[in-house]
Coordinates of C-alpha atoms and ligand atoms in Angstrom, one line a residue:
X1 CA 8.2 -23.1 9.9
X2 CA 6.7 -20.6 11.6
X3 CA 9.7 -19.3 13.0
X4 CA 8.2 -19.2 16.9
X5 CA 5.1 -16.7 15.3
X6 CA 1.8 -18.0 16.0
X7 CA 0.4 -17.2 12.6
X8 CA 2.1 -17.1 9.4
X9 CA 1.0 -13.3 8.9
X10 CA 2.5 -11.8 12.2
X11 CA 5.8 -14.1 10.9
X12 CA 5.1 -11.8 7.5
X13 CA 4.4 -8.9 9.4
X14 CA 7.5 -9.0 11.1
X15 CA 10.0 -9.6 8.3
X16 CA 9.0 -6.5 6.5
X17 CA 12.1 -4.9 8.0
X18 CA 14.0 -7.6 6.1
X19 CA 11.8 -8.3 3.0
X20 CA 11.9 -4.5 2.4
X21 CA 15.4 -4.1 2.7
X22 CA 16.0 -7.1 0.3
X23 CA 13.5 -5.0 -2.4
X24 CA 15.8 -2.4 -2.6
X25 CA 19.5 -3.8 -2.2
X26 CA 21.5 -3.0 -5.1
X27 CA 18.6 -0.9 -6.6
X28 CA 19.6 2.1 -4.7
X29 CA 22.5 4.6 -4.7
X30 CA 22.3 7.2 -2.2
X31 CA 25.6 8.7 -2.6
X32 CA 24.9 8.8 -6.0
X33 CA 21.5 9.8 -6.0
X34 CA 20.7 7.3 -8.5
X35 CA 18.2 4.3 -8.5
X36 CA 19.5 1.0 -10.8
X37 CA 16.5 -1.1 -12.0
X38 CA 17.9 -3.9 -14.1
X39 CA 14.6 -5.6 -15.0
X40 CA 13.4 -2.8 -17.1
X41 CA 16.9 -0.8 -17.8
X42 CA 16.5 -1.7 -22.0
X43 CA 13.2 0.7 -21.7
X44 CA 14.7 3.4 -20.1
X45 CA 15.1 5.6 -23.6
X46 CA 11.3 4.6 -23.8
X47 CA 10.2 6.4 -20.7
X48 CA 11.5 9.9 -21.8
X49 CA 8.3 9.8 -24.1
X50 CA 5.5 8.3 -22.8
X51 CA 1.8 9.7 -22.9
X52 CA 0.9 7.7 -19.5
X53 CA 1.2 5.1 -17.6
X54 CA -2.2 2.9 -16.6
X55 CA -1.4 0.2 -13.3
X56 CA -3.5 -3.0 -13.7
X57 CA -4.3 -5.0 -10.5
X58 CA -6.6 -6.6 -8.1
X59 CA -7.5 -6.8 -4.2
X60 CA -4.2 -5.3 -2.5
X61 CA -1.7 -4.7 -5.2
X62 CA -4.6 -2.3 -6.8
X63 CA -4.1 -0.4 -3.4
X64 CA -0.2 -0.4 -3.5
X65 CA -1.5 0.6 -7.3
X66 CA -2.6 3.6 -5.5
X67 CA 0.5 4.8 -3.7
X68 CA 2.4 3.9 -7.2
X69 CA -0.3 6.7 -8.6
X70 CA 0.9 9.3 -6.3
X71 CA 4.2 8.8 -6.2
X72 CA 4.9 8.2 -10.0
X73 CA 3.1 11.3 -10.7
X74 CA 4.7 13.6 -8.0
X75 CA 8.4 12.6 -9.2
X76 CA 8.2 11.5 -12.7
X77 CA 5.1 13.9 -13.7
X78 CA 3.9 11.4 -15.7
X79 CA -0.2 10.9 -16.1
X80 CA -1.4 7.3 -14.3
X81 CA -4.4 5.5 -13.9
X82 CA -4.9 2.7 -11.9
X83 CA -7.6 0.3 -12.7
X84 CA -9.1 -2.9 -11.8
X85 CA -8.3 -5.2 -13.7
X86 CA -11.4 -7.2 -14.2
X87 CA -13.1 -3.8 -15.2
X88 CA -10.8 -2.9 -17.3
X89 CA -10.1 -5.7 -19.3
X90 CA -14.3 -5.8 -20.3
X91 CA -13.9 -2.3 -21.6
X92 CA -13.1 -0.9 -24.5
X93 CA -9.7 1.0 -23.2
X94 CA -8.3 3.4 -25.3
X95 CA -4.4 2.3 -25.4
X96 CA -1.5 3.3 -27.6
X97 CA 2.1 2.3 -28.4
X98 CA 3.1 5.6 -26.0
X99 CA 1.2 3.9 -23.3
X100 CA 3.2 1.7 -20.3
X101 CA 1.3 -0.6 -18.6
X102 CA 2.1 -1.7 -15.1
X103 CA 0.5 -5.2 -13.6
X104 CA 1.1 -5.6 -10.2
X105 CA 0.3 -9.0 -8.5
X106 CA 2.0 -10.7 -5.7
X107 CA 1.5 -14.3 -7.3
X108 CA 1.8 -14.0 -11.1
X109 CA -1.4 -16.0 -11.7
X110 CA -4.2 -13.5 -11.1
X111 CA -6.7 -14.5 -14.1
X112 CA -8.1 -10.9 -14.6
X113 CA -4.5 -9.1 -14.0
X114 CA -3.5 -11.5 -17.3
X115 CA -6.4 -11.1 -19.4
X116 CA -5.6 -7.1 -18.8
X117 CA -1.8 -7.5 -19.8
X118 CA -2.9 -9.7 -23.1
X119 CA -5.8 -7.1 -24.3
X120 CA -3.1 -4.7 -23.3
X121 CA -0.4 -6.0 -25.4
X122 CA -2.7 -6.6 -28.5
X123 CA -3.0 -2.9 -28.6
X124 CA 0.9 -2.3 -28.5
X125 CA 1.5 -1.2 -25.1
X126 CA 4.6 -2.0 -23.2
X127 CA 4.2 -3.7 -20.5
X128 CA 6.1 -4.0 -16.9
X129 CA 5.4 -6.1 -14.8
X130 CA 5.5 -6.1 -10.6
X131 CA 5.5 -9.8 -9.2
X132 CA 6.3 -11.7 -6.0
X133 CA 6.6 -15.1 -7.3
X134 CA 9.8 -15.6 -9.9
X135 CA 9.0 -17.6 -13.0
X136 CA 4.8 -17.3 -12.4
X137 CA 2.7 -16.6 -15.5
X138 CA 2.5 -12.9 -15.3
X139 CA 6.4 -12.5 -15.3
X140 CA 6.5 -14.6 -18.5
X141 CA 3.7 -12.5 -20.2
X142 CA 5.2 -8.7 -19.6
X143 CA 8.2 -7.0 -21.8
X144 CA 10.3 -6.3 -18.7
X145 CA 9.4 -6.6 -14.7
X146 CA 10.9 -5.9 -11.5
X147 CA 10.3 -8.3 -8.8
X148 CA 9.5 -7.6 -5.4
X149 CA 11.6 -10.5 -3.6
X150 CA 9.7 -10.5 -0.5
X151 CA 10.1 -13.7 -0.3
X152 CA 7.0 -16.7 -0.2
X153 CA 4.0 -15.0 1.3
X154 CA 1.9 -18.2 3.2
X155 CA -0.6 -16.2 5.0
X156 CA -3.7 -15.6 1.9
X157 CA -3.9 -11.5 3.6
X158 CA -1.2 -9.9 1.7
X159 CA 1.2 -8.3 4.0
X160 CA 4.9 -8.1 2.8
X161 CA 3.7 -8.6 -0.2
X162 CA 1.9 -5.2 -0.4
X163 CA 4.9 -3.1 1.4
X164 CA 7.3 -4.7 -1.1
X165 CA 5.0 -3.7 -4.6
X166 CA 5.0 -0.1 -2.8
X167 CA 9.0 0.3 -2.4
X168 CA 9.3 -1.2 -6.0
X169 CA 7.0 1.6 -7.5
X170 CA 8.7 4.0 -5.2
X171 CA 11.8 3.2 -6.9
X172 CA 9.9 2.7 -10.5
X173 CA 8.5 6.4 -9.9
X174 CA 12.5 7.7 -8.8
X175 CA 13.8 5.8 -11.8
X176 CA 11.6 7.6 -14.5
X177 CA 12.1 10.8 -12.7
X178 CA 15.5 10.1 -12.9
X179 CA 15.4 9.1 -16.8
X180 CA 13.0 12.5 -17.4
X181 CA 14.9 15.2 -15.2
X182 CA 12.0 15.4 -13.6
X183 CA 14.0 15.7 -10.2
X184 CA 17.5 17.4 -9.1
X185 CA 20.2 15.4 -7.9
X186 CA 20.5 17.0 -4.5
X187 CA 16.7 15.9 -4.4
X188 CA 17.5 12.4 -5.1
X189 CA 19.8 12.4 -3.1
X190 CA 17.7 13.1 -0.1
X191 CA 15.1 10.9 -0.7
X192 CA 17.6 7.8 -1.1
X193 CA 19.5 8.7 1.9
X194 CA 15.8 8.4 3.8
X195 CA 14.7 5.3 1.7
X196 CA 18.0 3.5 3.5
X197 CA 16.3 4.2 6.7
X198 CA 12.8 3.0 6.4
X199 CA 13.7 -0.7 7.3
X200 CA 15.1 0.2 10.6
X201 CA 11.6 2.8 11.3
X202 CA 9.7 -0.5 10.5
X203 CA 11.0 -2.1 13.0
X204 CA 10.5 0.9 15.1
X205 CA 6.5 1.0 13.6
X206 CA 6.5 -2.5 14.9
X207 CA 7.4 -1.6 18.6
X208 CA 3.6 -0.5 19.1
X209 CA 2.5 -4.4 18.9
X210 CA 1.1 -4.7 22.1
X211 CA -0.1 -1.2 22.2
X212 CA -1.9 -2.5 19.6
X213 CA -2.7 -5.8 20.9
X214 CA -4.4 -3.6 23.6
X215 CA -6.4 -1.5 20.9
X216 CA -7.7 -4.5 19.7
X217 CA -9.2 -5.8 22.7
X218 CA -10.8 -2.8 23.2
X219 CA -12.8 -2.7 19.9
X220 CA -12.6 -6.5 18.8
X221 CA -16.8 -6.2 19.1
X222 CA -17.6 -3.7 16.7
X223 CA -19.7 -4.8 13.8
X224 CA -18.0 -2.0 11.3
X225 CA -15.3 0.3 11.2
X226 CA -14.0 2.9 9.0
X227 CA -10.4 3.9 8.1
X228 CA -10.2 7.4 6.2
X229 CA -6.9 9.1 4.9
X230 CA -6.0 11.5 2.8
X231 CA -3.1 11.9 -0.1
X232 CA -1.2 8.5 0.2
X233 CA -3.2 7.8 3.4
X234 CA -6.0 6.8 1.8
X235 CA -4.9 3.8 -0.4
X236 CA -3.3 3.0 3.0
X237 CA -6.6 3.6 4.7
X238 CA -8.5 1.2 1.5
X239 CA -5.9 -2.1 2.7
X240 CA -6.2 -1.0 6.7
X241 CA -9.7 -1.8 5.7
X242 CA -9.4 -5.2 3.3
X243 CA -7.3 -6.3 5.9
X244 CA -9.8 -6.0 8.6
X245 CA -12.7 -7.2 6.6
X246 CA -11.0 -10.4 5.1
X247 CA -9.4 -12.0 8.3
X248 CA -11.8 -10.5 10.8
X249 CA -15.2 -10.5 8.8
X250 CA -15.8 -7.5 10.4
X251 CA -17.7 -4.7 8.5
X252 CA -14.6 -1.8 7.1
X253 CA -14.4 0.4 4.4
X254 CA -12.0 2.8 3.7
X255 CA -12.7 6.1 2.4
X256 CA -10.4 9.5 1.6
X257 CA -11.2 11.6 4.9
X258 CA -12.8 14.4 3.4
X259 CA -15.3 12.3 1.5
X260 CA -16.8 11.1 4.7
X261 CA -19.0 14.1 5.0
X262 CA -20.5 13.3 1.5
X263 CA -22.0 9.8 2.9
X264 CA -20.2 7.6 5.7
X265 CA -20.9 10.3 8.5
X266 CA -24.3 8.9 8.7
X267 CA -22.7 5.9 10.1
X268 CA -21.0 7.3 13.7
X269 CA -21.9 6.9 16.8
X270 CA -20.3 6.1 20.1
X271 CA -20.2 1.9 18.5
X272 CA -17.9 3.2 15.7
X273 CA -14.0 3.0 15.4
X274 CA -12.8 5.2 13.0
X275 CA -9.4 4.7 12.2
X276 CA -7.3 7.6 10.7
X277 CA -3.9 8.2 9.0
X278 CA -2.9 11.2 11.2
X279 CA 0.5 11.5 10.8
X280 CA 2.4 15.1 10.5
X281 CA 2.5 15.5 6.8
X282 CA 0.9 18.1 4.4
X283 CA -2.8 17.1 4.7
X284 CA -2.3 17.4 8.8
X285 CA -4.4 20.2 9.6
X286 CA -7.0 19.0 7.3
X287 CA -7.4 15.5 8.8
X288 CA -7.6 16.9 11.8
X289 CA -11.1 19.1 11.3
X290 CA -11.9 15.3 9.8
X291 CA -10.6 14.1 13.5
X292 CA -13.1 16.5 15.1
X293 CA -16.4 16.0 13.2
X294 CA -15.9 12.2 14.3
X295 CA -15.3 13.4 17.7
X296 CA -18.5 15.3 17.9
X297 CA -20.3 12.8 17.0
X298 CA -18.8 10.1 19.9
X299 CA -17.4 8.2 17.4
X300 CA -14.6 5.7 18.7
X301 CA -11.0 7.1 17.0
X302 CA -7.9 5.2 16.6
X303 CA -4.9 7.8 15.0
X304 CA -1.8 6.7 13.5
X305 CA 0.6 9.8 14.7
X306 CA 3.9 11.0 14.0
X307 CA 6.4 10.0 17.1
X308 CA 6.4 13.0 19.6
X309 CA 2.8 14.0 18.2
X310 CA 0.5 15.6 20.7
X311 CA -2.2 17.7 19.2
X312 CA -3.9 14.7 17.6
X313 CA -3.2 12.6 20.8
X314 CA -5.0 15.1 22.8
X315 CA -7.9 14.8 20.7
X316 CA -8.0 11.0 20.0
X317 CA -9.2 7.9 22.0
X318 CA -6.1 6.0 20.9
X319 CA -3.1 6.8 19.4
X320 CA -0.6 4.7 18.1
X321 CA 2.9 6.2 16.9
X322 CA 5.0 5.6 13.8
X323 CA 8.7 7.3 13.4
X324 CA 8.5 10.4 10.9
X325 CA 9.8 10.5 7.4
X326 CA 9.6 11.9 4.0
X327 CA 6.0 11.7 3.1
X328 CA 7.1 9.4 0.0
X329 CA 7.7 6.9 2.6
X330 CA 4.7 6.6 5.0
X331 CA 2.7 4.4 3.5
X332 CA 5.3 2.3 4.2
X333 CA 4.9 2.8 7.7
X334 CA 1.6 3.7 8.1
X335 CA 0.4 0.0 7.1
X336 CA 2.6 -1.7 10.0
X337 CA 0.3 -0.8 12.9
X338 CA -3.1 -1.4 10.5
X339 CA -1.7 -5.0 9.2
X340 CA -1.2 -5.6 13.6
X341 CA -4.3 -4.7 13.8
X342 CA -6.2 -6.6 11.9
X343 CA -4.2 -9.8 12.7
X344 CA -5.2 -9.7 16.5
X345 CA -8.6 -8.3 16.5
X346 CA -8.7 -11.5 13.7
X347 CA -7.3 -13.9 16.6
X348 CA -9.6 -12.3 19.4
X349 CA -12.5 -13.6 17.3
X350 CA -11.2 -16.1 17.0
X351 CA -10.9 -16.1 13.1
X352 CA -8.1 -19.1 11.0
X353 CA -6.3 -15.9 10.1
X354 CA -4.0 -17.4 7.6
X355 CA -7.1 -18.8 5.6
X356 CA -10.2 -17.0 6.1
X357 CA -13.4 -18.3 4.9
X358 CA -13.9 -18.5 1.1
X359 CA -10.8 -16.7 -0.1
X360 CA -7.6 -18.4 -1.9
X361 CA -4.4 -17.4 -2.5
X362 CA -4.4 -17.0 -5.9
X363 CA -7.2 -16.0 -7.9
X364 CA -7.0 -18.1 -11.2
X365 CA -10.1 -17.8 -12.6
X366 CA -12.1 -14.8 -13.6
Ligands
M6R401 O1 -1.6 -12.3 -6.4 P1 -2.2 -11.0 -6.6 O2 -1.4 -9.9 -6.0 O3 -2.5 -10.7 -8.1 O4 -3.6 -11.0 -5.8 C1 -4.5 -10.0 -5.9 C2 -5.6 -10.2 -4.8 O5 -6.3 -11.4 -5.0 C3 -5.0 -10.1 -3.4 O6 -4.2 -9.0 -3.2 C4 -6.1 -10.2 -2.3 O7 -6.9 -9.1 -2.4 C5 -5.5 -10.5 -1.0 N1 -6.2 -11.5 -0.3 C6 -5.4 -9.3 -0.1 O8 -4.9 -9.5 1.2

């Protein structure tokens, strides 16, 4: 059952290629430059004239929450928050009927994620709803959903799960652009032709597994670590570093790069892997000056590059490479080598990676 893996995550790992590519089949339109989302098609008038749009989740689908924030904003130039749903469910939110709300959660049954959508609702808010598991609770409480048909997740660290809530909010944020003008045709067109590639440069992204099996070994011992990005590289960086902590119960937090020199730099010194998203996008130059205080201060760094990079590989103790691509996409590929490496610094220590210690599934009670 676990298709010759060793773990049920590396099995997940691996059929993000596929799982991805399932997410988007018959959403997408290249030639046309046009995305079709069925599940939430009867609200497309709706999204002409919304105020904002607020993302409700937990754990990772708060991160892919993230990346949904960027993305939905850069293409649909709509407003977004993205909150925790436990937090904001014991506030007093102001919501109106020109707010969407968007709950993301792999299972359907997160108890905070539903008490969110009901206070939610109550107020008049539509709400959509992002779910793994067809028929669960959460896809029964929303107005209109898309799901993420990754398929059964096993392994309790989210994996497939996460990559598939980011392509669906890639393709929510090109649908409302789409419905709001928001973005030209030829545009669209671009991006869609580059979306149809992403499962064959995950497969590529998952070519560095024994590079980064090596990695692994070589900093298995540390007792923390840090992951920084910047733009979408730093929800990417906050689930490099959930991953770590929850299978490997080693010490990680994640943290946008530039904030590091407000607090975290404290921490290096020669015992500290610092992990960044380096890869050759619009924030490149500036995570690099983040690349080189860590440097001068002997901290241990591990770089997610572009293919063919070599300014941050001269600079870097490791670097591991991912294929390039529209910068809308690399979270996508960014996560690969941070889910690989997680799972075998996890195994090195000898950790049950597919049920850590004091963590289920499925959250179902507050
Ligand atoms: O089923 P959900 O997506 O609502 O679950 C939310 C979190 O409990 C979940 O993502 C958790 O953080 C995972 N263990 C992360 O790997």
């Amino acid at each position: 059952e676990k298709g010759g893996f060793d773990h049920f995550m590396l099995k997940e790992i691996f059929e993000q290629p596929r799982s991805i590519l399932d997410c988007m089949r018959g959403r997408i339109y290249p030639e046309l430059g046009q995305v079709q989302l069925g599940g939430i098609k009867a609200f497309a008038d709706k999204l002409k004239n919304i105020d904002r749009i607020i993302i409700v989740a937990c754990g990772t689908s708060w991160h892919a929450g993230l990346v949904g924030e960027y993305l939905i904003e850069e293409y649909a130039r709509i407003p977004v928050e993205v909150e925790y749903a436990s937090e904001f469910r014991y506030r007093n939110p102001i919501i109106t009927e020109k707010d969407v709300v968007i709950a993301i959660s792999q299972s359907g049954e997160t108890a905070d994620t539903m008490a969110a959508i009901e206070m939610a609702k109550e107020k008049g808010a539509t709400i959509f709803g992002i779910c793994n598991v067809a028929g669960a609770s959460i896809p029964r409480l929303t107005h209109a959903g898309v799901y993420t048909h990754a398929g059964p997740e096993i392994g309790v660290a989210s994996t497939k799960a996460f990559t598939a809530q980011v392509t669906v909010l890639t393709l929510m944020a090109f649908y409302m652009a789409q419905q709001r003008g928001t973005i030209s045709d030829v545009k669209m067109r671009e991006l869609l032709t580059e979306l149809e590639t992403v499962p064959d440069k995950v497969q590529s992204a998952l070519a560095s597994n024994e590079l980064v099996k090596y990695i692994a070994g070589e900093i298995k011992d540390a007792s923390n670590c840090l992951f920084l990005g910047r733009g979408s590289g730093f929800p990417v960086a906050l689930e490099g570093a959930l991953k770590l902590k929850e299978i490997s119960y080693i010490h990680a937090e994640g943290y946008p790069a530039a904030e590091m020199k407000h607090g975290p730099i404290a921490l290096i010194d020669e015992q500290m892997p610092v992990v960044f998203i380096a890869t050759n996008n619009s924030s490149y130059e500036k995570v690099i000056s983040n690349i080189q205080e860590v440097k001068a201060r002997k901290g241990i760094v591990i770089a997610i590059v572009t293919e063919g990079d070599k300014k941050v590989k001269n600079m870097v103790d490791y670097s591991i490479e991912i294929p390039d691509t529209d910068e809308a996409f690399l979270p996508l590929l960014a996560t690969i080598p941070l889910q690989l490496l997680s799972y075998h610094i996890a195994v090195m220590r000898g950790c049950n990676v597919d049920q850590p210690r004091n963590l289920a599934k499925s959250v179902t009670v507050e």
